[in-house]
XYZ file of C-alpha atoms in Angstrom:
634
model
C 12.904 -11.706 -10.013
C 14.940 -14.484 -8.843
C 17.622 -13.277 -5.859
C 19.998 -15.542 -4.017
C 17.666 -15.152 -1.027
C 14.430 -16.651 -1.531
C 11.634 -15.822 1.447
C 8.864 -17.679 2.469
C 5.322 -17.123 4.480
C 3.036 -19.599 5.823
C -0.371 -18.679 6.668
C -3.695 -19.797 7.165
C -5.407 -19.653 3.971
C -3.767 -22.782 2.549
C -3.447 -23.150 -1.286
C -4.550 -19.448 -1.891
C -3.488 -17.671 -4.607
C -2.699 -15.042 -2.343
C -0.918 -16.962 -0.016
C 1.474 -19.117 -1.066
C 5.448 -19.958 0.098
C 6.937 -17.574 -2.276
C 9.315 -14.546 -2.801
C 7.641 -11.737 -4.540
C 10.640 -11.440 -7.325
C 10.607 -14.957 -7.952
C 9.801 -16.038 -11.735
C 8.300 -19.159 -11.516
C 6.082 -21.478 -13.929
C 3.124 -24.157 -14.042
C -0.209 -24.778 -13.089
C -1.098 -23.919 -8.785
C -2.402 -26.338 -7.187
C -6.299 -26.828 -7.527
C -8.269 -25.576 -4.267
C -11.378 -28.033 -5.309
C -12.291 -29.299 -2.067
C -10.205 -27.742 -0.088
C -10.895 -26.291 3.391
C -8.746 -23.133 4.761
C -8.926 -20.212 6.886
C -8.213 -16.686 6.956
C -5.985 -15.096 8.812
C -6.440 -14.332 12.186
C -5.953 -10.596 13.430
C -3.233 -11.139 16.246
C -1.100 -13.344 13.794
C -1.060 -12.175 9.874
C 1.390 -14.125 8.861
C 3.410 -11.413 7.235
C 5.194 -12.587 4.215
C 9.058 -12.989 4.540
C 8.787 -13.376 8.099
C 8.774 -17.115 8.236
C 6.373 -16.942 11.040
C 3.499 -19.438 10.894
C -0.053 -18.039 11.813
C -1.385 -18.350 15.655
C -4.118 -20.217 16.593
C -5.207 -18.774 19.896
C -8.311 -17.423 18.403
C -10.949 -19.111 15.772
C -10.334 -17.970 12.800
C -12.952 -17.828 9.590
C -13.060 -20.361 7.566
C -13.758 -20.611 2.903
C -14.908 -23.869 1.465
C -14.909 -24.957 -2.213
C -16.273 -27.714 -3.220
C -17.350 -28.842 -7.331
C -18.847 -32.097 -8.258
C -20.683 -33.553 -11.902
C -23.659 -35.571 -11.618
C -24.263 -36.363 -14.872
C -25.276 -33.251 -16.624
C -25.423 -30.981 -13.129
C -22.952 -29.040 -11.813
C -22.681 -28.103 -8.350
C -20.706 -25.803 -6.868
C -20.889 -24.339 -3.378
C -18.947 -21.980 -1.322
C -18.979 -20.927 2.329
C -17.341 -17.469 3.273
C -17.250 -16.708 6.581
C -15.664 -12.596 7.442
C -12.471 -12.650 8.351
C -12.699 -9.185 10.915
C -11.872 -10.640 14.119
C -13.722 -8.808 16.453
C -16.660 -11.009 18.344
C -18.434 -13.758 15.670
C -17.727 -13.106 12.487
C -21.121 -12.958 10.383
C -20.764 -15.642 7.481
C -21.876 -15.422 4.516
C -22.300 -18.466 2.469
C -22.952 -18.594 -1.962
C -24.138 -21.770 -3.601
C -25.455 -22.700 -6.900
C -26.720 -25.473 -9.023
C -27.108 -25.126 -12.676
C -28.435 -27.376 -15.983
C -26.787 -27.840 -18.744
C -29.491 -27.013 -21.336
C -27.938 -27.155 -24.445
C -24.224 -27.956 -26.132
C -22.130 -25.177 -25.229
C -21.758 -22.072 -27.481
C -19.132 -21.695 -30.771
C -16.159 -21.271 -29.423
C -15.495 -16.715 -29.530
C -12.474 -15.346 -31.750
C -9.114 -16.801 -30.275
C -7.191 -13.397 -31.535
C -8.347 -11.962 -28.460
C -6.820 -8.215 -27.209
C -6.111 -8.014 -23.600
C -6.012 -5.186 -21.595
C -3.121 -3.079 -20.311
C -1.121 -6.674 -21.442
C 0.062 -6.245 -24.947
C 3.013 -4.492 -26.453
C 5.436 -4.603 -28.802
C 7.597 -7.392 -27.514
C 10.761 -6.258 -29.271
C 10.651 -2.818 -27.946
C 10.043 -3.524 -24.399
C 13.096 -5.805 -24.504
C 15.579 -3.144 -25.474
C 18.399 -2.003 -23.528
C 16.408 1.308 -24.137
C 12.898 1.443 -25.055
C 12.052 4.213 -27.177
C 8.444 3.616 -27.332
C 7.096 2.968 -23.714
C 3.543 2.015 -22.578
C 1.170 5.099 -23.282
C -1.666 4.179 -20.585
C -4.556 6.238 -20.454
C -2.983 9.227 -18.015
C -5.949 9.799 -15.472
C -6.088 7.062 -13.847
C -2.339 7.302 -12.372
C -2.002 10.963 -12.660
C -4.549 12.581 -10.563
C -3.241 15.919 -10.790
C -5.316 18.882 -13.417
C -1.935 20.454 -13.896
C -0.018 17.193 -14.813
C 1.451 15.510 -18.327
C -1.754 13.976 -20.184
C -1.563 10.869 -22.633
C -0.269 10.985 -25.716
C -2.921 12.122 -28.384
C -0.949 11.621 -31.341
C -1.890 8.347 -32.662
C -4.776 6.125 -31.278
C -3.224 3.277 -29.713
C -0.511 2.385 -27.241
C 1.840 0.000 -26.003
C 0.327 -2.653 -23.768
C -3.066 -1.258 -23.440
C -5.265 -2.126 -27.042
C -8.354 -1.221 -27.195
C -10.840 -3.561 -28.176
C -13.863 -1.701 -29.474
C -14.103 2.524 -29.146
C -18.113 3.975 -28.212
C -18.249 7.682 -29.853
C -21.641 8.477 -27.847
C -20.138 9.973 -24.063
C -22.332 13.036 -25.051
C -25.884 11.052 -24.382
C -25.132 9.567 -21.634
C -27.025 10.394 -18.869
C -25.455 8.514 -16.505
C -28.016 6.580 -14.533
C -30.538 9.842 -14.264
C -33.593 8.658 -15.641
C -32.721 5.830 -17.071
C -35.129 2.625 -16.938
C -33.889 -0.340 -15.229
C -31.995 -1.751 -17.749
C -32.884 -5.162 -16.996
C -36.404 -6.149 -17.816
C -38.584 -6.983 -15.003
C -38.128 -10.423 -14.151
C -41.495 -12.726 -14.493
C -44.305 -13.475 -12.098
C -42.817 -15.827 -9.725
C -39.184 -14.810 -10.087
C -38.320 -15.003 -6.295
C -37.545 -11.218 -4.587
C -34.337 -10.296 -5.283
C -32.751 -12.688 -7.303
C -30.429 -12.478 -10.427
C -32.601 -12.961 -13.298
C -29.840 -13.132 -15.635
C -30.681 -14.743 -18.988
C -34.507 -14.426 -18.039
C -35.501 -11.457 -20.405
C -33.335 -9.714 -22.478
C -30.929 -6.821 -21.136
C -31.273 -3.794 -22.908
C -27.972 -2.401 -23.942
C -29.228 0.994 -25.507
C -30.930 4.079 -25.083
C -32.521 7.337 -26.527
C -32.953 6.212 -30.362
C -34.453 6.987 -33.733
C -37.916 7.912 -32.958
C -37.249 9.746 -29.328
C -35.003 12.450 -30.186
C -33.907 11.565 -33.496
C -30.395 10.844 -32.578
C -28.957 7.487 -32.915
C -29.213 4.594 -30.060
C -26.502 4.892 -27.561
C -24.995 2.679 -25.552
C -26.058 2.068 -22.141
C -24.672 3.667 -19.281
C -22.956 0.691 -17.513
C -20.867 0.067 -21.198
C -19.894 3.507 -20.836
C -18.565 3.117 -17.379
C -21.171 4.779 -15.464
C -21.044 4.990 -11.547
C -23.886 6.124 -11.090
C -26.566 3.268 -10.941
C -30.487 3.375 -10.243
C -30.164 3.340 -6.523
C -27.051 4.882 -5.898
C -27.586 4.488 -2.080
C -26.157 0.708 -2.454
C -23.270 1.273 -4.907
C -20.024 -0.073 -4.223
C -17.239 1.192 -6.281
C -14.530 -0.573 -7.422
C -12.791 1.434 -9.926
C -8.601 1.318 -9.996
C -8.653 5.015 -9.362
C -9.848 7.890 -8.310
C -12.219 5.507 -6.253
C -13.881 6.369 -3.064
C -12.325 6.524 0.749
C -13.992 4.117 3.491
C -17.485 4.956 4.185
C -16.252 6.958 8.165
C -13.726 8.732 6.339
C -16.064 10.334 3.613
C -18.529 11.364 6.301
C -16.202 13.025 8.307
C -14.976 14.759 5.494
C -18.360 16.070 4.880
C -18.854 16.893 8.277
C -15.956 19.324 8.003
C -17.149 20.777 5.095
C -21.022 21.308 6.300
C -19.187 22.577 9.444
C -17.450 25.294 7.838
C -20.849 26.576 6.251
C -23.339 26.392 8.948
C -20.882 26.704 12.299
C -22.298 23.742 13.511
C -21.191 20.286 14.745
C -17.001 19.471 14.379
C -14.524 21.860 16.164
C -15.692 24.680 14.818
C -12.084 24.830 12.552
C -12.584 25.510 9.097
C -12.140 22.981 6.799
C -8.954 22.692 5.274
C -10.416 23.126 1.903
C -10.874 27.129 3.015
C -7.855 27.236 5.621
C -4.744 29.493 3.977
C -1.288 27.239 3.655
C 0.008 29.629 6.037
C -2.200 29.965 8.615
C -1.724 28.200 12.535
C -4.597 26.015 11.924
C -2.369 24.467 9.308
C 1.098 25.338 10.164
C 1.271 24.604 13.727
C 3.942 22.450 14.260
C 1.829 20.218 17.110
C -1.689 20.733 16.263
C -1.420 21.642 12.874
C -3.301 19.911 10.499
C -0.055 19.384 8.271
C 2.220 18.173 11.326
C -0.729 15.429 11.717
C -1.062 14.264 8.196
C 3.337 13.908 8.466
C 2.904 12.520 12.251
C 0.253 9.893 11.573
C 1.521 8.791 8.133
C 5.340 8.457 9.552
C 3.541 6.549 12.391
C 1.054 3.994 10.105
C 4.210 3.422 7.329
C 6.879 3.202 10.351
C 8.488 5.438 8.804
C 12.302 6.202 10.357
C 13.165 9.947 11.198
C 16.744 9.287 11.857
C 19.744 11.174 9.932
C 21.354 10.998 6.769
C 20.473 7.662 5.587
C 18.291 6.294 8.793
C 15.595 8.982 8.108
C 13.509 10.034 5.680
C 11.457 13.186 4.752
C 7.752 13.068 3.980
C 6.917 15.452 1.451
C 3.136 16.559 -0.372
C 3.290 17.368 -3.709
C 2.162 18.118 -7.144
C 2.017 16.183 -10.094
C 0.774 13.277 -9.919
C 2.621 9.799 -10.794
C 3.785 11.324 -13.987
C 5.204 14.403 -12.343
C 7.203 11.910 -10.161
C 8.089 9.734 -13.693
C 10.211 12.869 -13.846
C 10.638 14.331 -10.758
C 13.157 11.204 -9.914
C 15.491 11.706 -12.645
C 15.466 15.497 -12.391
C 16.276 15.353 -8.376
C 18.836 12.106 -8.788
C 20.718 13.127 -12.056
C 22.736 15.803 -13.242
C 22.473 15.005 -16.789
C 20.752 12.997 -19.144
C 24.284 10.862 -19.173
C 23.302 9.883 -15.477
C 21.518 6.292 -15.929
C 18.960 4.930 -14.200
C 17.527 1.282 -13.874
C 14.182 0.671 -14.608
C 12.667 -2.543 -13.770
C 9.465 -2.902 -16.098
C 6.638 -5.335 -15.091
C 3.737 -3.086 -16.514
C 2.419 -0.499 -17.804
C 3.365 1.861 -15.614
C 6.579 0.709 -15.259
C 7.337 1.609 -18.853
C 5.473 4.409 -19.524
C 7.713 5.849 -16.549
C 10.603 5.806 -19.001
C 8.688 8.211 -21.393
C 9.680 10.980 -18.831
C 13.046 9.259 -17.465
C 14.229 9.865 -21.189
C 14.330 13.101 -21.095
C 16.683 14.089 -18.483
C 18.757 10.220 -17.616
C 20.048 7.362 -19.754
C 17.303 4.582 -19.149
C 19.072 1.147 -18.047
C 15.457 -1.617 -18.532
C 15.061 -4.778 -17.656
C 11.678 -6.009 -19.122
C 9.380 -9.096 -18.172
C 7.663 -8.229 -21.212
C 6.348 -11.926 -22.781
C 7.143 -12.786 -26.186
C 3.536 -12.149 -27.162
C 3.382 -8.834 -25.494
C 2.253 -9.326 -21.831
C 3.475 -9.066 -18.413
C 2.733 -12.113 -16.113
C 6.028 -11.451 -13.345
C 8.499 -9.647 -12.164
C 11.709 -9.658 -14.714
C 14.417 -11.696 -12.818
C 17.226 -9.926 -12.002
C 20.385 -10.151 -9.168
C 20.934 -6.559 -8.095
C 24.254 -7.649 -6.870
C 25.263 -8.710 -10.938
C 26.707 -5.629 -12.390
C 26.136 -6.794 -16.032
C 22.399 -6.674 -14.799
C 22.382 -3.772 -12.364
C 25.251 -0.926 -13.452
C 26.901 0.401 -10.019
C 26.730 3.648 -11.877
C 22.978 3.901 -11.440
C 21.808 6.306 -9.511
C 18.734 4.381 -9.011
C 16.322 1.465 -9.597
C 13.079 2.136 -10.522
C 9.941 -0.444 -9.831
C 6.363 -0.380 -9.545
C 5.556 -2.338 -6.565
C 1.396 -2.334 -7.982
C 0.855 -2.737 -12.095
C -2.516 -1.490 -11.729
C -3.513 -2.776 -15.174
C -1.894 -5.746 -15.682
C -2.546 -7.162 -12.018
C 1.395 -8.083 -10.889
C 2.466 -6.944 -7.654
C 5.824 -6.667 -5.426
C 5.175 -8.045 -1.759
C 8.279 -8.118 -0.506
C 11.399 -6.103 -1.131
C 14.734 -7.732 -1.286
C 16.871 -7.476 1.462
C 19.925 -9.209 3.317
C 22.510 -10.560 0.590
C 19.766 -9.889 -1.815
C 19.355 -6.379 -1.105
C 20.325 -3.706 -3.967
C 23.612 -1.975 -3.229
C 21.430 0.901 -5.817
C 18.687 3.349 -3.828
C 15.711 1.912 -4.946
C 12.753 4.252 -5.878
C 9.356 2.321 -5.346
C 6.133 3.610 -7.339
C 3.611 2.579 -4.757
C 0.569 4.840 -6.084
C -1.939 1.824 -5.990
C -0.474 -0.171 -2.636
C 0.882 2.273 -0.402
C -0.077 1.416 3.303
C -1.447 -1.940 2.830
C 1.918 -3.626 3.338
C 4.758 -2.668 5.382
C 8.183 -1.492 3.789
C 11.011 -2.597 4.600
C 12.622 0.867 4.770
C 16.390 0.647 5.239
C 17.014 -2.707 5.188
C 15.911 -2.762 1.674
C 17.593 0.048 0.557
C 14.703 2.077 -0.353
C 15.744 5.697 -1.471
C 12.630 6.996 -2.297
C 8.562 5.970 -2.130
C 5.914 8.333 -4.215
C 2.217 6.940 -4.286
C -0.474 9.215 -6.033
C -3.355 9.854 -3.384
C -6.185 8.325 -4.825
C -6.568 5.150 -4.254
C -5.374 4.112 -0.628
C -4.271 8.022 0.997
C -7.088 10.025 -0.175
C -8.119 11.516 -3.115
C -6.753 13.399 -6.740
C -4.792 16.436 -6.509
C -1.756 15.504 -3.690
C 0.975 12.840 -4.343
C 2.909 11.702 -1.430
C 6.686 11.786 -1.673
C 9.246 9.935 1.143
C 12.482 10.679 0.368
C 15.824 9.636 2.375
C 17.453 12.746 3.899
C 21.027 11.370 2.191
C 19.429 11.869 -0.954
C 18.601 15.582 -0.153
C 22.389 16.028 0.037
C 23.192 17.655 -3.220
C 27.518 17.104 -2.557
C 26.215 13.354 -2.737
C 23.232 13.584 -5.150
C 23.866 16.660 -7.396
C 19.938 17.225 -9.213
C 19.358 18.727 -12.659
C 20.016 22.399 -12.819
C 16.694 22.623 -14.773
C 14.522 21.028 -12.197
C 11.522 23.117 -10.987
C 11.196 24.227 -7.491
C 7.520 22.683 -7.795
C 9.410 19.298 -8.183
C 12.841 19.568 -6.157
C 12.535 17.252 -3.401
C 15.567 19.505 -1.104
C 13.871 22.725 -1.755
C 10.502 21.516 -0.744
C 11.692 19.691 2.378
C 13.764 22.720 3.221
C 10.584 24.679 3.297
C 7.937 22.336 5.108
C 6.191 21.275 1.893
C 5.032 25.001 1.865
C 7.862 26.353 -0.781
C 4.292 26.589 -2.940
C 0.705 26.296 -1.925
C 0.091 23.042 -0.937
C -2.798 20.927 -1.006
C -4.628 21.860 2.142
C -7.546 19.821 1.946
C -5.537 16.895 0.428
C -3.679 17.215 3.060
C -5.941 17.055 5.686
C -7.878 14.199 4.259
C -4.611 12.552 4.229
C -4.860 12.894 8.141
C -7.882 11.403 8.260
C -7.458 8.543 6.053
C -4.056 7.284 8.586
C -5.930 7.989 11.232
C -8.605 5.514 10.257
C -5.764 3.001 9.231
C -4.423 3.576 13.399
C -8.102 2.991 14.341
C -8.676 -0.160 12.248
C -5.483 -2.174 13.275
C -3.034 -0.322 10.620
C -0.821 -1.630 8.689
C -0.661 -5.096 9.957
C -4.544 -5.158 9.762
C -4.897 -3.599 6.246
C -2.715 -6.236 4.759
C -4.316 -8.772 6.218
C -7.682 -7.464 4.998
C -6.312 -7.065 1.648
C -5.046 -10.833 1.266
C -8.460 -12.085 2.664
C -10.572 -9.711 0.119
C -8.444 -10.336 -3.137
C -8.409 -13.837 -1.863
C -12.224 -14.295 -2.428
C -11.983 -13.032 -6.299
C -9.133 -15.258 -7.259
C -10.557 -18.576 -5.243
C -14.272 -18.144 -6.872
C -12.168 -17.903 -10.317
C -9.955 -20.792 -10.058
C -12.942 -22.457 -9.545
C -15.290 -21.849 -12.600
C -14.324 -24.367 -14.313
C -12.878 -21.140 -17.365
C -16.392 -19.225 -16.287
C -14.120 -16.267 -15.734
C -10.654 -16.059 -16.006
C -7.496 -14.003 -14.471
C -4.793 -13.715 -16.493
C -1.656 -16.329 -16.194
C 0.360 -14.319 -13.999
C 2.592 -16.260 -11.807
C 0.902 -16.489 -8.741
C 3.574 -15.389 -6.267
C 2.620 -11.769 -8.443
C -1.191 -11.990 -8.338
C -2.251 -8.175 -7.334
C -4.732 -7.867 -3.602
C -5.113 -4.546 -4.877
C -6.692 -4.696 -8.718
C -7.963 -8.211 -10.002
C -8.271 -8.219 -13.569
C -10.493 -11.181 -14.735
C -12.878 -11.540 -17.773
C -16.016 -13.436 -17.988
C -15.502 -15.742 -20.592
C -18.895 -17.807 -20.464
C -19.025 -20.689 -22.497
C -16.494 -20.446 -25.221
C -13.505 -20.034 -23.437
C -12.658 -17.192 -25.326
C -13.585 -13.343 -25.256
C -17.105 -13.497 -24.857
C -18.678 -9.182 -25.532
C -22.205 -10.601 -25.262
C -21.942 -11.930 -21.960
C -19.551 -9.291 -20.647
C -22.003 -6.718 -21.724
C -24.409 -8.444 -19.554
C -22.598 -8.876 -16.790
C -22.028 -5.486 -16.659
C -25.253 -4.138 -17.129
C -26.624 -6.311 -14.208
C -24.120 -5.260 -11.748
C -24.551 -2.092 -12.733
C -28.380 -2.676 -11.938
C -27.068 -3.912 -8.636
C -24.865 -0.913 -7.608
C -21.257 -2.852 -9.020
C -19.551 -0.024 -10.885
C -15.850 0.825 -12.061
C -15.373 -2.854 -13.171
C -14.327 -1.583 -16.604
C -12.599 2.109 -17.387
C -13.469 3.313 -20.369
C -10.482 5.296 -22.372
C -9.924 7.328 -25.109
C -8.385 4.002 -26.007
C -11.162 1.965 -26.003
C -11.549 -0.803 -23.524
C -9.906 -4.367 -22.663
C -10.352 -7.700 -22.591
C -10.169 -8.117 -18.594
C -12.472 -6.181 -16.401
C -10.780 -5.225 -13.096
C -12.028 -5.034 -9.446
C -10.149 -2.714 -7.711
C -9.748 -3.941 -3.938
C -8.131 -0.435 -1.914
C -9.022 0.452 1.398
C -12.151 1.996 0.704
C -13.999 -1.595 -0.601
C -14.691 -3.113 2.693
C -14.597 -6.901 3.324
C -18.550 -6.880 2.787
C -18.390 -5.206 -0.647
C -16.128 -7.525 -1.982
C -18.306 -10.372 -0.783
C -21.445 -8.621 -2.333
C -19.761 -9.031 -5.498
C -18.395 -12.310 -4.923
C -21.899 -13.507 -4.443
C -23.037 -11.612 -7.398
C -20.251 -13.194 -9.660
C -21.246 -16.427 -8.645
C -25.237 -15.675 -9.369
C -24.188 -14.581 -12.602
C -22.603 -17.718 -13.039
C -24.586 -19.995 -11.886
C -27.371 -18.952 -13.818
C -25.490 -18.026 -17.319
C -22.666 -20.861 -17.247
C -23.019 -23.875 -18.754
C -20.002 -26.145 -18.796
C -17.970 -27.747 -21.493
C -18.068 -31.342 -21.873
């Protein structure tokens, strides 16, 4: 989006993807500038260099620094990179990928340029209406968590901007990783400890068959989105959600649980998995496990607890994302002649209008592409009333398009900032960035716990109190208690039984985030880690490939990129192989598989629970891959 107020960061890493002068909503065009050869650093902890603030990073500390460099001599190609960890306590460790690589042979025949990308196509026409009637029908589990909540569509077999390419029919036989062979063949005598031996011996990409048990070959495990490799002891997971919590948080969520069995190690408290919603343990209004979760998120989030419109409720509930797709236009509108705006840069974007439908009048403003595909945020003054009706009770974003990889970093504000409540969908980036609360006009924030908060079955709601006011903001008469935001913060978040153990791990995860430098810290993390991907892409020469979103929208949280090998174009073989070898190495959730099928763009999914050491283990295994499968174009 383009506003009158355009706001700038400077920082450290220098030519980044991640870091460049730039406001979030700004639509902008052309090539970034190349980071061959150039030298930068990452951010130091004392002085992120948080974007809007103008404020250059300090340099009273050393801070890490990430090489690139790519030469030809003749037919060799060398390309070397030095990563050094950007945590700023003592030395950082460095870690350092390099790789040299022959070009054998002319390159391969070029794949089949009709390629299908994922969670990027749709029909152009319809997400340019005033009012789409046919919004993007994404594969529901990933964004809603909940058992209880809406599911995807099952009556056709396709859906807006997510087309499958290819379907497997086989889920039945897999076995998921138990007992499989190593579906790499040994590498040869010689073959130094260790290494990738990519392109060595052939990967095998089936199993069972004709001859076993009868039954037909299927496909291997890591093509059906396994996560559970051979060793399962080194897996990192990067799936776009559920996913799993940082490594301290999931033991001591064990520890409560073996705790509350054997009496044994912890505080001897039950876990909240067993505790009644009503019972002290819970309830206490100091030492209550809910009264934490509330205390320590309003403290990591800076949330304000003023009145009226300088405060906000914080609210657990039910549903998922898609119970909030309609829980916003139930609470905020009357009647389906109430309209609300709905700002679509994704899929999840538009599929929220599905729901909005149904009980408001839909106002959308689409960045949709003419060939189907969402690459920024659509530009839009909020001050323009033929853009933004004054009548809206709302305007609805998503500040984190999980599938399509475009992200919000910083909310309008000042001259810029919408007269219009806005209602932020921040399932996949919730406490990695700080929000500009009330200076930005933000009415209400619901992010889906699994990826950053915790894990399925608990969506976190913060509301502003003025909004609770039903003189000011009258709600359906049809809404469900379940889903009416005054009822529930009337009552505690215990109108119904709440999540206890969601709850509680809730607690745990902010209290981490406190530990670990919060929010400051976890933004600064995520720029550094998504930073790594997008640098090592830019510079494979088309090896992989991100799709062309405008830069000042690339997503730290999910990185979609495909491995495009030799052709340039969609390259299955190679994919397939790619896949099956990290899954060898304990890389899984790269690709989700769907009742859709799957997509052209794998995604690594960066939340808080992918340290900066798993994202440079698969850094360095993208780059083995690479240099031992690529050969360049002439």
């Amino acid at each position: 989006m383009q506003f009158a107020q355009n706001r700038t960061v400077e920082i450290d890493i220098a030519n980044s993807a991640l870091d460049r002068p730039s406001s979030s909503f700004s639509s902008s065009s052309g090539t970034p500038p190349g980071i061959i050869g150039k030298t930068y650093a990452t951010p130091s902890k004392e002085a992120n260099g948080r974007a809007g603030t103008g404020s250059p990073i300090g340099t009273d500390e050393p801070t890490a620094t990430l090489t690139l460099t790519s030469s030809f001599v003749g037919s060799t190609v060398n390309c070397s990179t030095s990563v050094a960890s950007p945590m700023a306590a003592g030395s950082p460790p460095t870690h350092s990928f390099s790789g040299e690589e022959k070009k054998d042979e002319e390159c391969a025949d070029n794949h089949d340029d009709n390629e299908q990308r994922n969670g990027q196509e749709a029909a152009a026409d319809t997400g340019k209406s005033a009012h789409a009637s046919s919004p993007d029908r994404a594969y529901a589990n990933e964004h809603n968590q909940d058992a209880n909540s809406t599911s995807a569509s099952d009556d056709d077999d396709s859906m807006d901007g997510f087309l499958p390419l290819r379907k497997y029919d086989s889920l039945d036989t897999v076995m998921m990783g138990q007992g499989i062979p190593s579906p790499i063949v040994s590498a040869p005598p010689g073959t130094a400890a260790g290494s990738y031996h990519s392109g060595a011996q052939p990967v095998v990409k089936s199993v069972g068959g004709p001859g076993t048990d009868g039954r037909e070959q299927a496909p291997h495990p890591a093509l059906l989105g396994s996560l559970t490799p051979p060793n399962p002891g080194v897996r990192v997971n990067f799936s776009p959600g559920p996913t799993g919590l940082p490594k301290v948080v999931m033991e001591q969520v064990a520890q409560s649980l073996v705790s509350s069995v054997t009496g044994e190690g912890g505080d001897g408290m039950l876990s909240a998995m067993f505790l009644s919603h009503r019972s002290p343990e819970f309830t206490d209004p100091n030492t209550g496990i809910l009264a934490q979760a509330v205390t320590s998120l309003r403290t990591v989030m800076s949330i304000p607890d003023g009145d009226g419109d300088r405060g906000y409720e914080i609210l657990f509930l039910h549903g998922g994302g898609h119970g909030q797709f309609a829980s916003v236009p139930l609470n905020l509108c009357a009647s389906r002649d109430d309209k609300g705006t709905y700002l679509v840069s994704g899929t999840w974007s538009a599929r929220a209008i599905g729901e909005a439908a149904k009980y408001c009048t839909p106002d959308v403003l689409s960045s949709i592409t003419d060939d189907g595909r969402y690459l920024t945020f659509p530009e839009v003054d909020f001050n323009d009333p033929t853009q933004v009706d004054p009548n809206s009770k709302f305007v609805y974003m998503c500040t984190n398009e999980t599938v399509n990889g475009v992200e919000v970093f910083n909310l309008p504000t000042g001259e810029a900032r919408s007269p219009v409540p806005l209602v932020l969908d921040a399932s996949s980036d919730f406490t990695t960035k700080p929000i500009e609360w009330t200076d930005a006009n933000v009415g209400i924030l619901f992010a889906c716990a699994s990826k950053n908060i915790g894990h399925p079955g608990l969506t976190a709601v913060v509301i502003r109190r003025d909004l609770l006011d039903s003189s000011l903001y009258p709600s359906n008469p049809a809404c469900p208690g379940v889903f009416h935001y005054a009822t529930q913060a009337k009552a505690g978040n215990l109108w119904n039984t709440t999540a206890t153990f969601n709850v509680q791990v809730v607690g745990m995860m902010m209290d981490w985030i406190l530990a670990n430098g919060g929010v400051d810290e976890m933004e600064r993390l995520s720029k550094a880690k998504a930073a790594l991907i997008y640098d090592l892409v830019d510079a494979s020469d088309g090896f992989y490939e991100v799709p062309p979103v405008d830069t000042d929208c690339r997503s730290r949280m999910n990185v979609p990129f495909a491995v495009r090998g030799n052709g340039g174009g969609h390259d299955e073989d190679v994919t397939e192989r790619f896949l099956i070898e990290a899954w060898e190495e304990g890389i899984v959730g790269l690709r989700t598989i769907t009742p859709f099928g799957v997509g052209d763009y794998l995604r690594a999914s960066l939340y808080h629970g992918v340290s900066w050491e798993d994202t440079v283990r698969l850094v360095d295994f993208m780059d083995n891959f690479m240099k031992i499968n690529g050969r360049r174009r002439l």
